[in-house]
Short mmCIF file of C-alpha atoms in Angstrom, two decimals:
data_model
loop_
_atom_site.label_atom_id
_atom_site.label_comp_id
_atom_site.label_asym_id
_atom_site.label_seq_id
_atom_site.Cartn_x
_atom_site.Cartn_y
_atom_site.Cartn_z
CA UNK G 1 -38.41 -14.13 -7.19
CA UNK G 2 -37.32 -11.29 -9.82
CA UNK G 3 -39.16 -8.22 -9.43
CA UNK G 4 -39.72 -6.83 -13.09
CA UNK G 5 -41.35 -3.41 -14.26
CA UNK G 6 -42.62 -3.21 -18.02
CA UNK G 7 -43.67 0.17 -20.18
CA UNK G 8 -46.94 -0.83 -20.87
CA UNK G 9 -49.47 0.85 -23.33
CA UNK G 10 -52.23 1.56 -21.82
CA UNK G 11 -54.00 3.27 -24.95
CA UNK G 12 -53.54 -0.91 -26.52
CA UNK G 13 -54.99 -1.87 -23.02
CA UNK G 14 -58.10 0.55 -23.41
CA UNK G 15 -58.64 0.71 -26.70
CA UNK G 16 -58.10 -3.23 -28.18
CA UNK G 17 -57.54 -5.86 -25.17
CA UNK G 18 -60.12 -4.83 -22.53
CA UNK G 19 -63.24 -3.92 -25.34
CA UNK G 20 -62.74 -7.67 -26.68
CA UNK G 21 -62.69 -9.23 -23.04
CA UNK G 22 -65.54 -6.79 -22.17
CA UNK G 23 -67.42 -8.29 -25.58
CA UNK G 24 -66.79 -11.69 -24.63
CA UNK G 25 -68.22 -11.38 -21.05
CA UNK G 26 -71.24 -8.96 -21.37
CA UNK G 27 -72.04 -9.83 -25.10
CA UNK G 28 -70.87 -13.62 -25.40
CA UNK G 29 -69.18 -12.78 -28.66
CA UNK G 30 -65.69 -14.90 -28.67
CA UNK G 31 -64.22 -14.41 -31.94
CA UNK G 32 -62.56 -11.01 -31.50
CA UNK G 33 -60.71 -12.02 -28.41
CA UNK G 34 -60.26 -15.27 -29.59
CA UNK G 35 -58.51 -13.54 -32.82
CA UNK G 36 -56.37 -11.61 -30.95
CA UNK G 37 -55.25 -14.33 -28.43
CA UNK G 38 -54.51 -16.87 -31.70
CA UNK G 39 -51.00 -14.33 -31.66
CA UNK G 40 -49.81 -15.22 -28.13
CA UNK G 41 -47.07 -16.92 -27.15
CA UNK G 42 -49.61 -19.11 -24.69
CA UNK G 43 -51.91 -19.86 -27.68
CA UNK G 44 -48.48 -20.71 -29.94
CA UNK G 45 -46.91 -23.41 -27.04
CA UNK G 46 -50.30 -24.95 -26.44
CA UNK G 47 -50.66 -25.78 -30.43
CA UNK G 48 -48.49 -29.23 -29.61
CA UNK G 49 -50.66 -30.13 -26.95
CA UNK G 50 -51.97 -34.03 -28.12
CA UNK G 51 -55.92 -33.85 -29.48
CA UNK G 52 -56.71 -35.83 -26.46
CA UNK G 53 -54.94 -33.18 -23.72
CA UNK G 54 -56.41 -30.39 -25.94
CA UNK G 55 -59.84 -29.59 -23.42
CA UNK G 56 -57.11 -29.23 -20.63
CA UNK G 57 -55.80 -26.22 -22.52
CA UNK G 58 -55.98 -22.49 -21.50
CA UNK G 59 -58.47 -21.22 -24.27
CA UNK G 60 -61.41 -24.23 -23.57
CA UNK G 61 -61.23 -23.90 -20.36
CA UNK G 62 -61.48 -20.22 -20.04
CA UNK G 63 -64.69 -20.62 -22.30
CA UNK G 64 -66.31 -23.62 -20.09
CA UNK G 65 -65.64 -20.44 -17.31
CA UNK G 66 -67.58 -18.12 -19.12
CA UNK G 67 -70.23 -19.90 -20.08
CA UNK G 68 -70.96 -20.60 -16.38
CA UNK G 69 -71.27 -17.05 -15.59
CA UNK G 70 -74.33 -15.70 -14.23
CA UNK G 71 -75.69 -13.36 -16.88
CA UNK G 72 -78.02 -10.90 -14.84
CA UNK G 73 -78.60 -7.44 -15.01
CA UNK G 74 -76.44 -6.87 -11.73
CA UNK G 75 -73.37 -8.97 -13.19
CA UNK G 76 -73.03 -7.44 -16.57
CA UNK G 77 -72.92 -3.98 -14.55
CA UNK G 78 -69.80 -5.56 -12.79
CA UNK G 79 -68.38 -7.17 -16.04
CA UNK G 80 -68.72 -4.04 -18.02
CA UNK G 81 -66.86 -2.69 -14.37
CA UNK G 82 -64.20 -4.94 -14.43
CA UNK G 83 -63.66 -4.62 -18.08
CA UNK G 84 -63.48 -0.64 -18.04
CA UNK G 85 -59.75 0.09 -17.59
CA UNK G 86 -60.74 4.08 -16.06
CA UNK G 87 -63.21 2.60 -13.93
CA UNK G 88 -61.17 -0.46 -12.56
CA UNK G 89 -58.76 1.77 -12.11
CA UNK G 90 -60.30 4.58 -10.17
CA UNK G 91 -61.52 1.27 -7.05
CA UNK G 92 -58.50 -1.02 -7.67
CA UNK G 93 -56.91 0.36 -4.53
CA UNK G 94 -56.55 -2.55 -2.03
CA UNK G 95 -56.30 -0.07 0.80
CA UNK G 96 -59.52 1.75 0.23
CA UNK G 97 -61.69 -0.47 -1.53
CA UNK G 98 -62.49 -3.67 0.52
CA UNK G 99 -64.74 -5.24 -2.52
CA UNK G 100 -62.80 -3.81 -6.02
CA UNK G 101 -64.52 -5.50 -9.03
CA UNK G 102 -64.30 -8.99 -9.39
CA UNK G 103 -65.59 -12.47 -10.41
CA UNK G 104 -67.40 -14.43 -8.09
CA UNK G 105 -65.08 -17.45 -8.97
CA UNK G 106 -61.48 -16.62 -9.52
CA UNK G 107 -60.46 -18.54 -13.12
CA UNK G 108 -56.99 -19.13 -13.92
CA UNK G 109 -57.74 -19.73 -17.39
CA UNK G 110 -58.97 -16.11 -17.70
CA UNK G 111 -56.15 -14.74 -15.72
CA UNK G 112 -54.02 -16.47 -17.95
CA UNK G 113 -55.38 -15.23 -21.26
CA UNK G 114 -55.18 -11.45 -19.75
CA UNK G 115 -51.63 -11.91 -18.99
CA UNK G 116 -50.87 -13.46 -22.42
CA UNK G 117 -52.58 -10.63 -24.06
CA UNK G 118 -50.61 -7.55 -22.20
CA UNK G 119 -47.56 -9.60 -23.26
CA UNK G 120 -48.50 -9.75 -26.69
CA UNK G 121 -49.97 -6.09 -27.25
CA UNK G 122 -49.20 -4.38 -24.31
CA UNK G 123 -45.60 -4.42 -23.86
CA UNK G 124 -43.88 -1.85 -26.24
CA UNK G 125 -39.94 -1.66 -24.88
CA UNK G 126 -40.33 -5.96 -25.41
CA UNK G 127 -41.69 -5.89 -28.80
CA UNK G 128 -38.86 -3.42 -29.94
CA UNK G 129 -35.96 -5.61 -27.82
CA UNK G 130 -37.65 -8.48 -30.12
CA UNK G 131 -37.39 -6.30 -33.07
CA UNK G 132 -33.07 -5.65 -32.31
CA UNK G 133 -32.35 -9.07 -31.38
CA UNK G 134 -34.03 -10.15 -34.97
CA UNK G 135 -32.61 -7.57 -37.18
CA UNK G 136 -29.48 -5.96 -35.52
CA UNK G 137 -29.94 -2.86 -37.66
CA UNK G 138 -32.97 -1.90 -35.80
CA UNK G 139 -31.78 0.65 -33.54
CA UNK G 140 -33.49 1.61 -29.54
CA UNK G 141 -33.16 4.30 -28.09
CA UNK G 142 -29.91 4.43 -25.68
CA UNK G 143 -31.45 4.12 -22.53
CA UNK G 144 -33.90 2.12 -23.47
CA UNK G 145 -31.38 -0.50 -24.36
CA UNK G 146 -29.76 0.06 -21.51
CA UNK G 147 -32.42 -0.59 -19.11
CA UNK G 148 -33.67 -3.55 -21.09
CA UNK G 149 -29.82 -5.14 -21.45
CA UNK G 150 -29.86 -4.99 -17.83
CA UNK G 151 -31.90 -8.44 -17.14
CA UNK G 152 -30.42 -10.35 -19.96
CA UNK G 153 -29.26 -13.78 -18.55
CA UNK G 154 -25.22 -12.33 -18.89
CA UNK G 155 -25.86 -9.47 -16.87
CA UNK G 156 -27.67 -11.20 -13.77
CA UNK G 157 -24.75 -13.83 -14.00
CA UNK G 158 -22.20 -10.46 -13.58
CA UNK G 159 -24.22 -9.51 -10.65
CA UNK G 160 -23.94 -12.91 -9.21
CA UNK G 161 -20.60 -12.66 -8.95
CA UNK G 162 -20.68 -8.77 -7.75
CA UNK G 163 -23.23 -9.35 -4.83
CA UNK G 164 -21.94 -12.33 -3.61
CA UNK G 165 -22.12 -10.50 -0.21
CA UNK G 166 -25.67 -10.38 -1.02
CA UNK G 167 -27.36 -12.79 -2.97
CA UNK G 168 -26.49 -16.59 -2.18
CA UNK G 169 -25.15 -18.18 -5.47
CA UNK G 170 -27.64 -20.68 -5.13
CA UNK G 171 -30.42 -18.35 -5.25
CA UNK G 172 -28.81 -16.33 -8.21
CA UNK G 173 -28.34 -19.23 -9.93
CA UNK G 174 -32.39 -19.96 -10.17
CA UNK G 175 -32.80 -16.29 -11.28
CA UNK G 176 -30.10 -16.77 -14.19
CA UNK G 177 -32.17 -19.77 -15.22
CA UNK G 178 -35.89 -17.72 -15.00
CA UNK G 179 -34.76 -14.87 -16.61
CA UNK G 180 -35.42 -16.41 -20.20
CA UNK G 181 -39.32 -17.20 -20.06
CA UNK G 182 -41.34 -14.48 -21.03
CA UNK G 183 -40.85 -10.81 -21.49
CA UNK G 184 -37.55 -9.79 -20.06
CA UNK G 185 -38.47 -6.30 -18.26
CA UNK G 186 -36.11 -4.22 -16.09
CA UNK G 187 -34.99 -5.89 -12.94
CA UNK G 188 -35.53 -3.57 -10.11
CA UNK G 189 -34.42 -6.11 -7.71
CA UNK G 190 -35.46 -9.66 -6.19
CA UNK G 191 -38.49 -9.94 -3.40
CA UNK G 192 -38.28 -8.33 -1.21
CA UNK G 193 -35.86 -5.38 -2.33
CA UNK G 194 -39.72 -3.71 -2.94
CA UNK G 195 -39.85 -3.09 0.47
CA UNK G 196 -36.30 -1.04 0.63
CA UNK G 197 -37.41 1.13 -2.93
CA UNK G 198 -40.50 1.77 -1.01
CA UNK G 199 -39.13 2.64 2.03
CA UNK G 200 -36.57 4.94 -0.17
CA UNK G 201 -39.70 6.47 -1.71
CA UNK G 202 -41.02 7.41 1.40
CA UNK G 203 -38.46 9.61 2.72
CA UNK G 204 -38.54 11.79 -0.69
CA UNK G 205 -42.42 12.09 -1.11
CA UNK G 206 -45.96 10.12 -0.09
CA UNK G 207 -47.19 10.15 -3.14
CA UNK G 208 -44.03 8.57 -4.69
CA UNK G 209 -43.94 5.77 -2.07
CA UNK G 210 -48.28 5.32 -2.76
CA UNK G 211 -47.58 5.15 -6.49
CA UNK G 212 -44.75 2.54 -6.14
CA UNK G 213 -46.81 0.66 -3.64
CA UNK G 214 -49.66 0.44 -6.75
CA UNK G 215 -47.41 -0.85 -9.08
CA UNK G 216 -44.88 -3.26 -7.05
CA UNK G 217 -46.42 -3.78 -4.10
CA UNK G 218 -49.96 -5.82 -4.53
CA UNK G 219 -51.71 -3.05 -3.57
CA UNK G 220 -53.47 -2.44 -6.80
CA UNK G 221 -56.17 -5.42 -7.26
CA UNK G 222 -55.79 -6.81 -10.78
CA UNK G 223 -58.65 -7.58 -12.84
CA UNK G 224 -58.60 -11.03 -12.86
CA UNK G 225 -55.95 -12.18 -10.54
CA UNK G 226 -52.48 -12.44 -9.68
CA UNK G 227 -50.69 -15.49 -9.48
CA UNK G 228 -46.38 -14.95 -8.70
CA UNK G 229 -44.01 -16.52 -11.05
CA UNK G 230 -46.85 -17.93 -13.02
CA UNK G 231 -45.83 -17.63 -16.97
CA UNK G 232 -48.46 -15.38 -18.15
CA UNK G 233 -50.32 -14.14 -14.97
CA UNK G 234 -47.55 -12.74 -12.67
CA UNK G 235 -48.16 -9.21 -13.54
CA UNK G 236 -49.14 -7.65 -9.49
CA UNK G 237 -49.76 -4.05 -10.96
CA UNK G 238 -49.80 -1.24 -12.76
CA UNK G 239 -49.56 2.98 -13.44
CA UNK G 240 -51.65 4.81 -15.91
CA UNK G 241 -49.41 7.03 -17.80
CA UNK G 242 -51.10 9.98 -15.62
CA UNK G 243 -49.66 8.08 -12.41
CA UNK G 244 -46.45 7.21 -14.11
CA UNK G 245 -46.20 11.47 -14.68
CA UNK G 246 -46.85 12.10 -11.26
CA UNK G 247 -44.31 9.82 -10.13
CA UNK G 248 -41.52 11.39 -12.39
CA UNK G 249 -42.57 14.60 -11.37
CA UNK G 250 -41.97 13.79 -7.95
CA UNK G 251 -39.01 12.34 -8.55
CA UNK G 252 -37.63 14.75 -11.11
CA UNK G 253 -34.99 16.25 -8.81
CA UNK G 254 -34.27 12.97 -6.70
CA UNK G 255 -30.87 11.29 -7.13
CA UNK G 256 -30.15 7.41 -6.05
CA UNK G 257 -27.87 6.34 -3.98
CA UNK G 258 -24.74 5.09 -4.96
CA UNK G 259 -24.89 1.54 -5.67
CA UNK G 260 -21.38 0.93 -3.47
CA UNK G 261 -23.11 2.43 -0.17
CA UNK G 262 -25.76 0.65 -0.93
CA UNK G 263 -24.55 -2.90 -0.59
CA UNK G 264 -22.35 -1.79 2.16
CA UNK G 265 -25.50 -0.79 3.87
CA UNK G 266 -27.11 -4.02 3.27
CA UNK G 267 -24.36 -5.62 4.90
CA UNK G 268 -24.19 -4.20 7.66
CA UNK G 269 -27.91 -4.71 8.19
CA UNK G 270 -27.50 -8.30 8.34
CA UNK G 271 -24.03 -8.29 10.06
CA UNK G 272 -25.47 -6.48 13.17
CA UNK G 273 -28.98 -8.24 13.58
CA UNK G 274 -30.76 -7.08 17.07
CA UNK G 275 -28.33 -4.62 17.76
CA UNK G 276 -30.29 -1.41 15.99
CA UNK G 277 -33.95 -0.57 15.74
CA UNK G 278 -33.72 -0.33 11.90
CA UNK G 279 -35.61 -2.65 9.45
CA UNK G 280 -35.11 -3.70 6.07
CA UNK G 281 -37.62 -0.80 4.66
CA UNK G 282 -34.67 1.51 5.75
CA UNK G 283 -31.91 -0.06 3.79
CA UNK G 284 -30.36 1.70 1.08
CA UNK G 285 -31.86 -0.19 -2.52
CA UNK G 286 -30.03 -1.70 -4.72
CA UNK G 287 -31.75 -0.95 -8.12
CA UNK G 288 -32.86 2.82 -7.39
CA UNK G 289 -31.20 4.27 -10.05
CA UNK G 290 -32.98 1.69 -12.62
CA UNK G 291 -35.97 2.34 -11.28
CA UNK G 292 -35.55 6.23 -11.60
CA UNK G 293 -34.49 5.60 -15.46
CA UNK G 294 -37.35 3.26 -15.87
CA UNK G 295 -39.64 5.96 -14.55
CA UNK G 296 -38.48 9.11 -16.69
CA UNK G 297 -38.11 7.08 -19.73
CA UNK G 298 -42.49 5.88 -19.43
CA UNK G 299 -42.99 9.66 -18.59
CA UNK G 300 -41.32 10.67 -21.74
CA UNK G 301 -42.97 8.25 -24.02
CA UNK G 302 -46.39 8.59 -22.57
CA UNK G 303 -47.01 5.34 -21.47
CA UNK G 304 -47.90 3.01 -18.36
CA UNK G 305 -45.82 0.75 -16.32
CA UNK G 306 -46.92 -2.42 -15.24
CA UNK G 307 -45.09 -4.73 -12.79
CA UNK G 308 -44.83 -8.90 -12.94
CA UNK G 309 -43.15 -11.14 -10.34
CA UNK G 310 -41.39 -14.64 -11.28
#
């Protein structure tokens, strides 16, 4: 599977997306949420369903969910929890919290209509790639083009043929074909290259290496679920701009490795199994100097990163 990191606004998230879930399971009020959802691509491919299929689709199903819900004074307290993105945020930590806010009954219906949401509203470097590909004299930003250009279909096909010492073509192949559902992000690698940015991170600083483990590592709990290379709820996790600062800042002086050493230090990993006491989490990555663009450029436009897997 594709690892994939997103700029994500998280004033959108705050401000629009979380109040209407947070109306819709304290309040009971539908129709903003339902307004807003009306605009997703989820809500747009399920319009063909057949009128007899239609109560098998996301948005009746999500509201059979909620109308199930136990409405007591203790479970609104943990609704209007779960639906506050500062105080998710601040007991979303896997490692620390052993009971983060949650639903009693995990729905993938709901998880579903979050994730279609955050692609919808919450994913500002896809809605302007949408907006260049349409009109070709919308200009990006350089290196936001160049970050986003990275995971088109053409480019993972050149890397197929780059890291064949790598990658088995088989397995590329399958990426080539995934890259085209959803929102194209920037590839920072396929599972489980995580393990080798984290274990990167951790020889610069902690708090690096904590931050990347919150945003591509499952250790951030997501609101209502996580399900890998599902269409609309893959995303595993996320920074707050004020994380996504501190993780620049850490990194501000840091340069990658070069991308030649590191696939020569990949291969020798697997050429020499047994023979050293060194594990994958100490291999040179691949995709560190993406990931350090990917960083600076959120830090510089003030915004969150959030992380899917598919």
């Amino acid at each position: 599977m594709i690892v994939r990191i997103h700029g994500f606004d998280w004033q959108v998230y705050t401000q629009q997306v979380m109040p209407a879930l947070n109306n819709w399971l304290i309040d009971r009020d539908e129709n903003p949420l339902y307004q807003m959802y009306q605009l997703t691509r989820c809500a747009r491919e399920e319009q063909c369903v057949p009128v007899p299929l239609q109560s098998l689709c996301t948005w009746p199903r999500a509201r059979a969910y909620v109308k199930q819900l136990i409405d007591s004074p203790h479970a609104r307290r943990e609704y209007a929890h779960l639906c506050s993105p500062e105080q998710f945020t601040a007991t979303s930590d896997r490692y620390i919290y052993r009971h983060p806010p949650q639903l009693l009954r995990p729905s993938e219906a709901l998880s579903t209509i979050w994730g279609a949401l955050i692609e919808t509203y919450c994913l500002p470097w896809f809605s302007l790639f949408k907006k260049a590909q349409e009109h070709p004299m919308y200009q990006l930003g350089h290196e936001l083009t160049r970050l986003l250009n990275q995971t088109e279909a053409h480019m993972l096909a050149e890397e197929a043929q780059e890291q064949e010492a790598i990658y088995a073509a088989s397995e590329m192949e399958q990426d080539v074909e995934d890259v085209s559902v959803g929102p194209i992000g920037v590839m920072i690698g396929r599972l489980p290259a995580t393990l080798q940015i984290r274990g990167w991170l951790a020889t610069i600083a902690v708090r690096a290496m904590v931050l990347f483990e919150l945003l591509a590592c499952e250790r951030r709990c997501m609101p209502f679920g996580y399900q890998p290379g599902a269409p609309f709820a893959s995303y595993s996790g996320y920074l707050t701009p004020e994380e996504v600062l501190q993780l620049s800042l850490c990194l501000r002086d840091v340069h990658p490795p070069h991308q030649a050493l590191a696939v020569i230090d990949y291969q020798r990993f697997h050429q020499r199994p047994g023979t050293t006491f060194r594990t994958l989490d100490e291999v040179l990555p691949l995709h560190a100097d993406t990931f350090l663009s990917t960083v600076h450029l959120a830090a510089q436009q003030g915004i969150g990163l959030i992380c899917s897997i598919g």
